[in-house]
PDB file of C-alpha atoms in Angstrom:
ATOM      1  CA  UNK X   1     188.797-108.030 107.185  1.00 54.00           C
ATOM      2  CA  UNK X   2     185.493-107.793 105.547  1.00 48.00           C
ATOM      3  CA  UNK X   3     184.876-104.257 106.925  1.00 55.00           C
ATOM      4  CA  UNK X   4     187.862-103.611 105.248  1.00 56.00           C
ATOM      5  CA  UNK X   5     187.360-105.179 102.217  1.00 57.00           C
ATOM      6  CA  UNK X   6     183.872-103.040 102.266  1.00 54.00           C
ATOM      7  CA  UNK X   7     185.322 -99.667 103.016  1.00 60.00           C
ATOM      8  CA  UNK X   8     187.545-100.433  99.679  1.00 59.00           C
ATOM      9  CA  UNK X   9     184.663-101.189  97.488  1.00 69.00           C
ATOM     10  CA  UNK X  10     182.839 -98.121  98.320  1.00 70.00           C
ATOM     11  CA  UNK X  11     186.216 -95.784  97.407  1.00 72.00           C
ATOM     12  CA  UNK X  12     186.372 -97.335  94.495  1.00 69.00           C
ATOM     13  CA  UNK X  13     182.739 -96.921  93.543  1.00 72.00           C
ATOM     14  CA  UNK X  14     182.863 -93.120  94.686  1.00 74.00           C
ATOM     15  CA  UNK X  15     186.387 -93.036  92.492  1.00 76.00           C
ATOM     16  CA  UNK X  16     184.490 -94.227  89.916  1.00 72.00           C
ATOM     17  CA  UNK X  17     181.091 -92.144  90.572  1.00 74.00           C
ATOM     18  CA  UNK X  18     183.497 -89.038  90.173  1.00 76.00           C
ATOM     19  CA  UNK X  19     185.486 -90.228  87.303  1.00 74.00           C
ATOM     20  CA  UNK X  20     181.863 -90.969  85.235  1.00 74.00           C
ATOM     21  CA  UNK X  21     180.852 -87.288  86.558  1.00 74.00           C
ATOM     22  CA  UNK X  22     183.896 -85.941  84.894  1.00 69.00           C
ATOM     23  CA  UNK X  23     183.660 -87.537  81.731  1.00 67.00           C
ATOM     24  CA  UNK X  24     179.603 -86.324  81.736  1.00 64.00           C
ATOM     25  CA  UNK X  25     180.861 -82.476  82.170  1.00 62.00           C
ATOM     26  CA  UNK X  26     183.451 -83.027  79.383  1.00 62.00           C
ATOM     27  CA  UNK X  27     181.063 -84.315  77.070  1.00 62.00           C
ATOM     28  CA  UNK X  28     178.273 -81.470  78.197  1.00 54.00           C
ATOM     29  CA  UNK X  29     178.531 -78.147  76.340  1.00 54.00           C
ATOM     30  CA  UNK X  30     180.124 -75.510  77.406  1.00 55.00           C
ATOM     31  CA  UNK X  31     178.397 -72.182  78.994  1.00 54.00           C
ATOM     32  CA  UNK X  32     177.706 -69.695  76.755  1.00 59.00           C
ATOM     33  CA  UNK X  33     180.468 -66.687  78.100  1.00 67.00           C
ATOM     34  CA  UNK X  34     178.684 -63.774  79.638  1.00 74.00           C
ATOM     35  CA  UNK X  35     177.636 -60.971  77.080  1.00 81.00           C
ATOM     36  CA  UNK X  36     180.339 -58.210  76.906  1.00 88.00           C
ATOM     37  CA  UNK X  37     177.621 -55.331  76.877  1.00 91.00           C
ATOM     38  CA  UNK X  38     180.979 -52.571  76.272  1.00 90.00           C
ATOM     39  CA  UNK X  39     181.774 -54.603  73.214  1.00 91.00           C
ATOM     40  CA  UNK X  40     179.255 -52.666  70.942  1.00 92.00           C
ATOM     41  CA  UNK X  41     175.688 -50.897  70.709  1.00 93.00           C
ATOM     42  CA  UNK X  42     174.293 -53.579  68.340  1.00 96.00           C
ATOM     43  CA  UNK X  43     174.219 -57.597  69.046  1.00 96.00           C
ATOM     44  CA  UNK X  44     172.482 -60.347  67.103  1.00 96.00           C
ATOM     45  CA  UNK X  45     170.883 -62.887  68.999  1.00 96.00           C
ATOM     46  CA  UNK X  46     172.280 -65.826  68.096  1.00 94.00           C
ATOM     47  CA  UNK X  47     169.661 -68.768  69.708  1.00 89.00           C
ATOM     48  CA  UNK X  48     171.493 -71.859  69.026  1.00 90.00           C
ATOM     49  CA  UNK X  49     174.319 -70.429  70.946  1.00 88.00           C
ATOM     50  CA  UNK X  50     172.743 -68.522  73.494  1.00 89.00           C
ATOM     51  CA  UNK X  51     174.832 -65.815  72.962  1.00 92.00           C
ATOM     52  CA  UNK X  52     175.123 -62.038  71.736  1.00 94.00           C
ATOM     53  CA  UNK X  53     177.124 -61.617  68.579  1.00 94.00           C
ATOM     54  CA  UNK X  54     178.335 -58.153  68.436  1.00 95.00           C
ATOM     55  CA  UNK X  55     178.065 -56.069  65.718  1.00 94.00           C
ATOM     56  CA  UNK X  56     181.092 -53.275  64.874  1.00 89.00           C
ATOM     57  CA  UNK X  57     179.831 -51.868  61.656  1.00 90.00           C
ATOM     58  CA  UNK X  58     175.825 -51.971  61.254  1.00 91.00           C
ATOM     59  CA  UNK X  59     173.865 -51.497  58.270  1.00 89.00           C
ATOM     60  CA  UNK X  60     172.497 -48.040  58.467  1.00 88.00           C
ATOM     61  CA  UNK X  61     171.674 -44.978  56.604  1.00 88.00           C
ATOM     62  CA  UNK X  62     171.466 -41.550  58.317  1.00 89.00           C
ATOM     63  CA  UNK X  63     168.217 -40.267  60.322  1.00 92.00           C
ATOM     64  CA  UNK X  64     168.275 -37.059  57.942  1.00 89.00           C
ATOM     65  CA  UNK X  65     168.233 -39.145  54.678  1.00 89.00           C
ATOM     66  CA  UNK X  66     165.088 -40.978  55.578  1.00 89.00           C
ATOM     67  CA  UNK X  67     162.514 -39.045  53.988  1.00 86.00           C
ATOM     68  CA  UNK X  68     158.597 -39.456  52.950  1.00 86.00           C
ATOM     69  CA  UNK X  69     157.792 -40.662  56.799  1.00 90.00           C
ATOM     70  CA  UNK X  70     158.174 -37.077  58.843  1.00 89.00           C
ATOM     71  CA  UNK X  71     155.378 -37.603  61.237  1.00 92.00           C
ATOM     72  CA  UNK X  72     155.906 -42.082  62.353  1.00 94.00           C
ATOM     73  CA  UNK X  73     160.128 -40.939  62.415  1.00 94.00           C
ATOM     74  CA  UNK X  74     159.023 -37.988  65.249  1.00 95.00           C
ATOM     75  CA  UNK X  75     157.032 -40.392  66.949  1.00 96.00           C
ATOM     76  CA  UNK X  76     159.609 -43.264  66.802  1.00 96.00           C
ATOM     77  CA  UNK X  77     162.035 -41.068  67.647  1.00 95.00           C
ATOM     78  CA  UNK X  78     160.168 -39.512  70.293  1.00 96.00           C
ATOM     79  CA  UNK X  79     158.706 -42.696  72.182  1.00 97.00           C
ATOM     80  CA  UNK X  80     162.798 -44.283  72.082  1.00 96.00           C
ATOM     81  CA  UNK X  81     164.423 -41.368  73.490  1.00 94.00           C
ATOM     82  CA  UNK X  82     161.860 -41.402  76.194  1.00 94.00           C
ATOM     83  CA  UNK X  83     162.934 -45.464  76.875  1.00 95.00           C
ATOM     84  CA  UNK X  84     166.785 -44.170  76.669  1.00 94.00           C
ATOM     85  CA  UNK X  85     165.926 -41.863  79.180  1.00 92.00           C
ATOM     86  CA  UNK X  86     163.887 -44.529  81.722  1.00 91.00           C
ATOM     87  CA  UNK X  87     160.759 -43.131  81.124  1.00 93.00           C
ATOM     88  CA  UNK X  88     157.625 -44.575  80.093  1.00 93.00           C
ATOM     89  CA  UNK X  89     157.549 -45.624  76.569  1.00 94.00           C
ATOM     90  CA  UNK X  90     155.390 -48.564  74.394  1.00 94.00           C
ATOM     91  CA  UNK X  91     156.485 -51.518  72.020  1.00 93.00           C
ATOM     92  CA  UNK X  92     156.180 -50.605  68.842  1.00 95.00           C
ATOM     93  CA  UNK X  93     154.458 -52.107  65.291  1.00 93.00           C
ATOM     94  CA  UNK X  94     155.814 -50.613  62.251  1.00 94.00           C
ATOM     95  CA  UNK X  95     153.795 -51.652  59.299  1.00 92.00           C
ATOM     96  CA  UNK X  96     152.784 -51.250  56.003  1.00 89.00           C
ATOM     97  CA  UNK X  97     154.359 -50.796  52.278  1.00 88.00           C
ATOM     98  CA  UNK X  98     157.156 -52.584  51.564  1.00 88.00           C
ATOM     99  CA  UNK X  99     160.746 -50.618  51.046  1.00 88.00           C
ATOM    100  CA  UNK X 100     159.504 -47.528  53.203  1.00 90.00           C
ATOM    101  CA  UNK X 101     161.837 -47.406  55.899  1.00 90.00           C
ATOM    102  CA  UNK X 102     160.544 -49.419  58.131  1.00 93.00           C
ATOM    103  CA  UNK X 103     163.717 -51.199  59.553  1.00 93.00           C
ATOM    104  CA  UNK X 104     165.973 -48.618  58.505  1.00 94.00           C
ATOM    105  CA  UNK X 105     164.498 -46.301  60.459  1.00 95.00           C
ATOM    106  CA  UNK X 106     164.394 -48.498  63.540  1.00 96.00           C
ATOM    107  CA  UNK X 107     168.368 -48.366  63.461  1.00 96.00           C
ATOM    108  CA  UNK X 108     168.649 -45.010  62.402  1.00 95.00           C
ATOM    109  CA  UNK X 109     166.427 -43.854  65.403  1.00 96.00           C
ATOM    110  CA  UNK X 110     168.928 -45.840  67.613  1.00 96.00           C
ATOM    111  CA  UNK X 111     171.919 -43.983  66.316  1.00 95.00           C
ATOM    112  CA  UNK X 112     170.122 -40.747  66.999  1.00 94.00           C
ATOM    113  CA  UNK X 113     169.100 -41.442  69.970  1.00 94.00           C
ATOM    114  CA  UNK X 114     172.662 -42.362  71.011  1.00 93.00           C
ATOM    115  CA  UNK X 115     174.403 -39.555  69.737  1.00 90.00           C
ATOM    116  CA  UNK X 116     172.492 -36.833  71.363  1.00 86.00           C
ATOM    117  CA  UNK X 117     173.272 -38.814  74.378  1.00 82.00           C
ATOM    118  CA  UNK X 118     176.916 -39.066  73.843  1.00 81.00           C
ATOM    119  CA  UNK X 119     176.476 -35.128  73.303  1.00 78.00           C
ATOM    120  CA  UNK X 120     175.370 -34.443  76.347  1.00 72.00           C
ATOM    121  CA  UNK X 121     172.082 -33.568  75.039  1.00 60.00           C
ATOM    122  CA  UNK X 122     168.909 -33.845  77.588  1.00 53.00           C
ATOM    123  CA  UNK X 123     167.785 -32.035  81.173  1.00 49.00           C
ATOM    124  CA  UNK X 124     169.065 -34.762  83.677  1.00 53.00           C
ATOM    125  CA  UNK X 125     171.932 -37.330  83.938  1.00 52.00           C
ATOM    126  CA  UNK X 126     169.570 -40.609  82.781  1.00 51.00           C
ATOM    127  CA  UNK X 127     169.520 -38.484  79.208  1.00 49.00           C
ATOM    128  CA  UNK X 128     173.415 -38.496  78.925  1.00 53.00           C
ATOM    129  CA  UNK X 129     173.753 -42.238  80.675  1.00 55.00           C
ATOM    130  CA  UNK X 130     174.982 -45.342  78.901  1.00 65.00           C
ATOM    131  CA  UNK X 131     174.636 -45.962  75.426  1.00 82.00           C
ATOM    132  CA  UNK X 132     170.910 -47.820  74.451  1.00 94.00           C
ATOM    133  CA  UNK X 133     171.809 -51.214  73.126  1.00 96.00           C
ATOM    134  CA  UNK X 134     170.255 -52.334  70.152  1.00 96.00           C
ATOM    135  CA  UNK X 135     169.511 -56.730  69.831  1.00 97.00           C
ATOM    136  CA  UNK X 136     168.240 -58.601  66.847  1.00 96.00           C
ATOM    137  CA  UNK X 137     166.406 -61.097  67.194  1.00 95.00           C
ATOM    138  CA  UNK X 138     165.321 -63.431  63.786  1.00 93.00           C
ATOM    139  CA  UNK X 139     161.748 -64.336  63.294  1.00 89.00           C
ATOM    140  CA  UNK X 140     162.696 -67.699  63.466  1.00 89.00           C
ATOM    141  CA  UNK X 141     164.117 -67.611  67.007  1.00 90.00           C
ATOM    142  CA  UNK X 142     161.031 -65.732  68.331  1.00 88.00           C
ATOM    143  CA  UNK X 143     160.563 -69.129  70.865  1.00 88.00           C
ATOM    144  CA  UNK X 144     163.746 -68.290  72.490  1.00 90.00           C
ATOM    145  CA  UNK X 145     162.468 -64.976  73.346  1.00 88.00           C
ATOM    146  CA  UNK X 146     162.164 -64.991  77.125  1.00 86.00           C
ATOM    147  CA  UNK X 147     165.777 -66.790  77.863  1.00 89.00           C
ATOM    148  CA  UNK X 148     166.772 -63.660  75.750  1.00 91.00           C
ATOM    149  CA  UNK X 149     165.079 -61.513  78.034  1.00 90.00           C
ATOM    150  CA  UNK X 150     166.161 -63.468  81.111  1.00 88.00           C
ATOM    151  CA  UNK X 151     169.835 -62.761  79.801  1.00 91.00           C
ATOM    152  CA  UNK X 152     169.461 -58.900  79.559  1.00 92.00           C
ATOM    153  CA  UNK X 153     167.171 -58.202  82.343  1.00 89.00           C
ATOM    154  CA  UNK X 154     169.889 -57.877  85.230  1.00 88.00           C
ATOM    155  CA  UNK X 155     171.822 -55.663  82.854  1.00 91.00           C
ATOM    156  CA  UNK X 156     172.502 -52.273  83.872  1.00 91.00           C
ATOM    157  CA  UNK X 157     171.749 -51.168  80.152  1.00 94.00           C
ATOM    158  CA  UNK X 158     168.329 -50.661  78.388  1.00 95.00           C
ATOM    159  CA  UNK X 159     167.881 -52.788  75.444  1.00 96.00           C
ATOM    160  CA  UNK X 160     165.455 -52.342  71.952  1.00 96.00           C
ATOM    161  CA  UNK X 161     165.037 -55.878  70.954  1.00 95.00           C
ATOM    162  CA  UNK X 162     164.348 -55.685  67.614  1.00 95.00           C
ATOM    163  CA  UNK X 163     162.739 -58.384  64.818  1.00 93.00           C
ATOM    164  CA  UNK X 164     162.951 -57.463  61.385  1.00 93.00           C
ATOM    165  CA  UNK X 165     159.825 -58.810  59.136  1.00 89.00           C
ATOM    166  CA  UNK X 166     157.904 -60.209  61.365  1.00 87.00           C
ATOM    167  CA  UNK X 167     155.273 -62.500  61.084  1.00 80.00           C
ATOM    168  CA  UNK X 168     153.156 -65.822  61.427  1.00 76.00           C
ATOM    169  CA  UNK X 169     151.750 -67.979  58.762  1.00 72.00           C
ATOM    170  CA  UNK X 170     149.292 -70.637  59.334  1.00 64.00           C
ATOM    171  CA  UNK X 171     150.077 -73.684  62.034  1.00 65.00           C
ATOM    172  CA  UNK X 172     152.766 -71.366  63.301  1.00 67.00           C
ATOM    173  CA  UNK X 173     151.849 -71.460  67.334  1.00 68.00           C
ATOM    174  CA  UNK X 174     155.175 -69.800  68.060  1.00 69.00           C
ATOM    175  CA  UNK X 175     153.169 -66.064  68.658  1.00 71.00           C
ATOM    176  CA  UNK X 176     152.114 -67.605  71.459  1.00 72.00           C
ATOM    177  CA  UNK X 177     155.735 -66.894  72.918  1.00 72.00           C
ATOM    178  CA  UNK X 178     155.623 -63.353  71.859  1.00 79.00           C
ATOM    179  CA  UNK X 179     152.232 -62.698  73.460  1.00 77.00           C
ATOM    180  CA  UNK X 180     154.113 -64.021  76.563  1.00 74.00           C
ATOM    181  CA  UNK X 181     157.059 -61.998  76.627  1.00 74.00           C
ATOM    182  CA  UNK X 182     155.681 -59.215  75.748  1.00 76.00           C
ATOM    183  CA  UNK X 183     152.902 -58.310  78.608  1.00 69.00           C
ATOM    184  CA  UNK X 184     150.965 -61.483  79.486  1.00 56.00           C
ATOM    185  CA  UNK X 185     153.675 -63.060  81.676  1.00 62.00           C
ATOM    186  CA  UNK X 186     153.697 -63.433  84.946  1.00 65.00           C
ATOM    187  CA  UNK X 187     156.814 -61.298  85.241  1.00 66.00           C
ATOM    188  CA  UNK X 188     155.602 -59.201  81.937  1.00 70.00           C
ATOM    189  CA  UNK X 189     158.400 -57.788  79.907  1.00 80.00           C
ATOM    190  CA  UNK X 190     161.778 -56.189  81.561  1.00 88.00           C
ATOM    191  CA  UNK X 191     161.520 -52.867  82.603  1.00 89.00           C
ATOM    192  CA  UNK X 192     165.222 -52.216  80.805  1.00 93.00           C
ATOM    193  CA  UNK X 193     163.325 -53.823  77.434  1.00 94.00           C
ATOM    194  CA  UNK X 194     161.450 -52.936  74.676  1.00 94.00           C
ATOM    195  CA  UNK X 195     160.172 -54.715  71.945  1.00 94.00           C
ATOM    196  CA  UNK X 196     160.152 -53.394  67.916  1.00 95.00           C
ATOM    197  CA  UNK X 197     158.994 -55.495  64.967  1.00 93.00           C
ATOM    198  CA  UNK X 198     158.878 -54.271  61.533  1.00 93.00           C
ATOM    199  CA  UNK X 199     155.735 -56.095  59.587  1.00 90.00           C
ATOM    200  CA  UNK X 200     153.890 -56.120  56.073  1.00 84.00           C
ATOM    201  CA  UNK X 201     150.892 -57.219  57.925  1.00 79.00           C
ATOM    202  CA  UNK X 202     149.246 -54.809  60.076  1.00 77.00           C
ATOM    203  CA  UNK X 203     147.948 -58.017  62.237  1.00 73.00           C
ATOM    204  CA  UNK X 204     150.999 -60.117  61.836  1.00 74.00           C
ATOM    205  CA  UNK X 205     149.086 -62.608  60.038  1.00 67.00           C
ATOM    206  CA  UNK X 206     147.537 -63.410  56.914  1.00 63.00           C
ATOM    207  CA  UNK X 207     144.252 -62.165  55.969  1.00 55.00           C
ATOM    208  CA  UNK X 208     142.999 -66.027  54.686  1.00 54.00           C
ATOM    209  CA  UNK X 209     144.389 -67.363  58.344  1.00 50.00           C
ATOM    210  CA  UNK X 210     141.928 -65.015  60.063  1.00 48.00           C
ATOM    211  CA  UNK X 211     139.424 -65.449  57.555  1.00 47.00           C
ATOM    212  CA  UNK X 212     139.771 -69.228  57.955  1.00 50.00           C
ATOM    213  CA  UNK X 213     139.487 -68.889  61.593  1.00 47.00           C
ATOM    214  CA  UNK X 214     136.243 -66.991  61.512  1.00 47.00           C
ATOM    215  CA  UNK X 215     134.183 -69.590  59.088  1.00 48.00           C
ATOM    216  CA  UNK X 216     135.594 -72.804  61.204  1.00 47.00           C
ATOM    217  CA  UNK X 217     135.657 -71.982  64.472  1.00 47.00           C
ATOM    218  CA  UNK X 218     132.780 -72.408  66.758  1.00 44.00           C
ATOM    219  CA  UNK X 219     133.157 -69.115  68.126  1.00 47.00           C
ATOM    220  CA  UNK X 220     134.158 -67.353  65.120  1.00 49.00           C
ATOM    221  CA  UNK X 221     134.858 -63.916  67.181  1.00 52.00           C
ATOM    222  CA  UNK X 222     136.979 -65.301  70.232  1.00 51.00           C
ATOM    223  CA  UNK X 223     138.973 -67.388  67.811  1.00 48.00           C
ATOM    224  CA  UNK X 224     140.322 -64.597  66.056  1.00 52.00           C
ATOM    225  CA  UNK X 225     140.734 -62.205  68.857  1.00 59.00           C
ATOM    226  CA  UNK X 226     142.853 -64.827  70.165  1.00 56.00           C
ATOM    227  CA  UNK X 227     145.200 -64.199  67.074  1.00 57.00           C
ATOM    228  CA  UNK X 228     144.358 -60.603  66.595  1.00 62.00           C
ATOM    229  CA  UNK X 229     145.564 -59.783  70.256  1.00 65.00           C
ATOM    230  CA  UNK X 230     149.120 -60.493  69.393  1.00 72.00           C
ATOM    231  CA  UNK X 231     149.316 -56.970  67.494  1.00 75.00           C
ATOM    232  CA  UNK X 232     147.557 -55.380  70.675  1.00 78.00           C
ATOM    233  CA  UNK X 233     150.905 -55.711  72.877  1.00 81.00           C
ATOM    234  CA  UNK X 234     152.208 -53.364  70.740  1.00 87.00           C
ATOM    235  CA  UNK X 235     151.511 -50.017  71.968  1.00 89.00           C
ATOM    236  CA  UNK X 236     152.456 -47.614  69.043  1.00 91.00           C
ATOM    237  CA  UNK X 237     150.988 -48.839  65.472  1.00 92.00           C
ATOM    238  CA  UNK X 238     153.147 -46.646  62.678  1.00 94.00           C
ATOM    239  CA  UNK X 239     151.898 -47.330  59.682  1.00 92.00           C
ATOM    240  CA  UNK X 240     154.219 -46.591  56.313  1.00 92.00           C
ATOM    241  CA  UNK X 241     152.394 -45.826  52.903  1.00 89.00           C
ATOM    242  CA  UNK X 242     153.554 -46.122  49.230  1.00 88.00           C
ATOM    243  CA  UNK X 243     155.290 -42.752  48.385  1.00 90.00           C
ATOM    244  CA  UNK X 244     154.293 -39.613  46.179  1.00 91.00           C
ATOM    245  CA  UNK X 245     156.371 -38.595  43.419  1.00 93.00           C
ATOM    246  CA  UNK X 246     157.789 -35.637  45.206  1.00 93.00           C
ATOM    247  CA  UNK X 247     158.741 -37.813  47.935  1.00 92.00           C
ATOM    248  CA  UNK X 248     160.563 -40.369  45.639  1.00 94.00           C
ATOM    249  CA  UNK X 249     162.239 -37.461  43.832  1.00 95.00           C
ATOM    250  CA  UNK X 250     162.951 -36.147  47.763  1.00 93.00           C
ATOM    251  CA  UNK X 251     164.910 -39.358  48.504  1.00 93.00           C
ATOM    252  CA  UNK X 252     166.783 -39.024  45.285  1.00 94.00           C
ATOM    253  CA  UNK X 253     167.875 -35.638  45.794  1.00 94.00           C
ATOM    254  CA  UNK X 254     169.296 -36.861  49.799  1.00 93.00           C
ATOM    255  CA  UNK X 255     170.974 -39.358  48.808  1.00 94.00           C
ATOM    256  CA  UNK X 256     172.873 -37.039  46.023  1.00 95.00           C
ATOM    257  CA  UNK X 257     173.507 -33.578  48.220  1.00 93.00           C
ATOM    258  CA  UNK X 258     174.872 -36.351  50.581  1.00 92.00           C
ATOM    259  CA  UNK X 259     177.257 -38.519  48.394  1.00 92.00           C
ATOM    260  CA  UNK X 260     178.252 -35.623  46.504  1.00 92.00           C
ATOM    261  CA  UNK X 261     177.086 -37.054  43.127  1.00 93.00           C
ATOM    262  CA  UNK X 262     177.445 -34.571  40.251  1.00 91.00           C
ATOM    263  CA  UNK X 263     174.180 -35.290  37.537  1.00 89.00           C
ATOM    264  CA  UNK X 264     172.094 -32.594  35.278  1.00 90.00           C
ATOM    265  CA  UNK X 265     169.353 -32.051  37.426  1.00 91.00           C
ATOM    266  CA  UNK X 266     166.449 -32.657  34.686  1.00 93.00           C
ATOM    267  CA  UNK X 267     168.241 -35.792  33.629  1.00 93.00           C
ATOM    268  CA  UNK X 268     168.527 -37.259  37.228  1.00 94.00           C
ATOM    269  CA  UNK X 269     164.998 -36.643  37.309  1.00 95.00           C
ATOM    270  CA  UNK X 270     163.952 -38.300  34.377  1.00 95.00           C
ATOM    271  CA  UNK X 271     166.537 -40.964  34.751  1.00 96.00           C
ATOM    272  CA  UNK X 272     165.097 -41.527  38.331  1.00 96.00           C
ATOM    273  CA  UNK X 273     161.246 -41.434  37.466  1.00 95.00           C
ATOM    274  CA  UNK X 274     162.355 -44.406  34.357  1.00 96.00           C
ATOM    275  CA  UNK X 275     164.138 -46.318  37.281  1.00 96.00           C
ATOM    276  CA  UNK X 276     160.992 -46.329  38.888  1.00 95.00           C
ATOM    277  CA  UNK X 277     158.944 -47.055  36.129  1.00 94.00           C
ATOM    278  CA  UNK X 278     160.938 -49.980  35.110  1.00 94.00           C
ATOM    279  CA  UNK X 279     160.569 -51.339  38.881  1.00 90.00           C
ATOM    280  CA  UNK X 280     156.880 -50.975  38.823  1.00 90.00           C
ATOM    281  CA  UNK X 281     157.149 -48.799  42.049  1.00 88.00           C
ATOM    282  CA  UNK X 282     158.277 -45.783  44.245  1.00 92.00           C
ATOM    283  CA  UNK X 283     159.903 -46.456  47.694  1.00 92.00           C
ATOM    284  CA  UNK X 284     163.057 -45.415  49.821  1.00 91.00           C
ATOM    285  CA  UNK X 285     164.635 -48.892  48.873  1.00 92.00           C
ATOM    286  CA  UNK X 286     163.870 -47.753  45.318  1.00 95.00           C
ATOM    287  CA  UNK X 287     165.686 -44.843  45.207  1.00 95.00           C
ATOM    288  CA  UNK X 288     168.450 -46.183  47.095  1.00 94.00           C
ATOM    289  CA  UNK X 289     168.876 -48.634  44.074  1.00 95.00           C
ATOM    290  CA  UNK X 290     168.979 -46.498  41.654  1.00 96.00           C
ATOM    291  CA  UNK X 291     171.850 -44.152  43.604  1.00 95.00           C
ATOM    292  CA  UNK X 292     173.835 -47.146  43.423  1.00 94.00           C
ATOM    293  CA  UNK X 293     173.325 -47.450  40.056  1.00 95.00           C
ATOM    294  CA  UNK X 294     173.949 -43.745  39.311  1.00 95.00           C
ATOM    295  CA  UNK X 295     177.221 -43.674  41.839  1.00 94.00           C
ATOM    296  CA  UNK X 296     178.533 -46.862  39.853  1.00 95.00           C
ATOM    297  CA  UNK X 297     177.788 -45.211  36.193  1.00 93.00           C
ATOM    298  CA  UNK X 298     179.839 -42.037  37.718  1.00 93.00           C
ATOM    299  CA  UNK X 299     182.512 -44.029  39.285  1.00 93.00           C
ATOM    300  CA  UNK X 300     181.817 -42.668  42.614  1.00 91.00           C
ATOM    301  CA  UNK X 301     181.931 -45.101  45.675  1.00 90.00           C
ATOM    302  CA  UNK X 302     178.901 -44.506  48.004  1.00 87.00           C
ATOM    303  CA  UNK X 303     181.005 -44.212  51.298  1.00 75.00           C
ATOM    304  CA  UNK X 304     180.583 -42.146  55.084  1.00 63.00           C
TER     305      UNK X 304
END
């Protein structure tokens, strides 16, 4: 009877063990659902979620209206299609004046890169494989980096992840990550990965922060190599410059062969050079300003 008695008790514990599991799994977040890679070429990382958020229609211009930066768009272009086609090929740092290009070009490259492979265009089959993925990733979600990487690494794709303004001001330990994920790892970065950053700072970090670490720190020279270093994972360095005259007239002149904008070519000049005047500076997100201003004075919508 009391072996009995004792064989009940411990079913009802275990039913209630199991029932207390239950109610734990309900209450426990779901699993993020595996990314649909076929769903689109661009995803934004979305860390909170851990998940990919495709993106249908992305915020581009075309390659061939991208104009004052020749010689960094060859080498961009150059060093990407060479990751698209599983060769070697280096992270890369673009840096420098502000409204040059610098992200624009990033998913311009992308689309070139793509289409030349949907064309066919290259000497083997990697060059005309699967369409290279493009993944944005915020600046503020730079610690979630390697479970980002640990999500795309068994993929049979090749991914640019891509950060847009990157950089670290002071007390901000989170570079740390980045130096991590990008080669000092144990695992080091995914061979189907590569890292792109757009920057105002060519070190990723203000001048006053290194400065500060140099006068404190007992050794002045390791302390800011240890900061420094983070801009040293980056293999390529393309730096973008404020632009001529000629170039800012360039841009202007794109933008209205492509659009079909009708204007009196000495007025469009003078009304662009006033534009820039009155903004105190000449840059590709300049002239793209004042297109929209001259499309919406004409009437004309600014569509592909």
């Amino acid at each position: 009877m009391v072996e009995q008695r004792g064989e009940q008790s411990i079913e009802a514990l275990s039913e209630k063990l199991e029932r207390l599991i239950a109610a734990v799994e309900r209450l426990s977040p779901a699993a993020p659902p595996a990314p649909d890679f076929n769903a689109a070429d661009c995803f934004v990382w979305q860390a909170e979620r851990q998940m990919l958020q495709p993106v249908q229609k992305v915020n581009r211009v075309e390659i061939g209206l991208i104009h004052g930066v020749d010689r960094v768009r060859d080498i961009l272009a150059d060093n990407t299609l060479r990751f698209a086609q599983d060769l070697p090929a280096n992270n890369v740092l673009l840096w420098g004046a502000r409204g040059m290009g610098k992200s624009s070009l990033v998913k311009a490259v992308h689309a070139d890169v793509n289409r030349h492979k949907a064309e066919g265009k290259g000497t083997d089959e990697k060059a005309r494989g699967a369409a290279l993925k493009l993944v944005e990733i915020h600046r503020e979600d730079i610690e979630t980096l390697p479970q980002l990487m640990a999500l795309l690494k068994s993929a049979s794709y090749r991914f640019i992840l891509f950060c847009d303004d990157l950089s670290f001001d002071h007390d901000d330990t989170s570079y740390k990550s980045l130096k991590a994920a990008l080669d000092g790892g144990v695992e080091g970065r995914p061979a189907n990965v590569i890292f792109y950053a757009t920057s105002n700072r060519r070190h990723l970090l203000p001048r006053d922060m290194i400065e500060n670490e140099r006068s404190t720190a007992i050794n002045p020279s390791e302390a800011v190599e240890e900061k420094v270093s983070l801009s040293d994972r980056f293999g390529l360095w393309l730096g973008f410059h404020k632009c001529s005259q000629e170039e800012y007239l360039a841009m202007i002149d794109g933008y209205v062969r492509h659009y079909g904008l009708e204007a009196d070519a000495g007025a469009l000049r003078a009304d662009a050079l006033e534009w820039a005047t009155t903004r105190g500076s000449r840059s590709g997100r300049v002239a793209w300003q004042f297109i929209q201003d001259l499309a919406g004075r004409l009437g004309k919508r600014l569509e592909e």
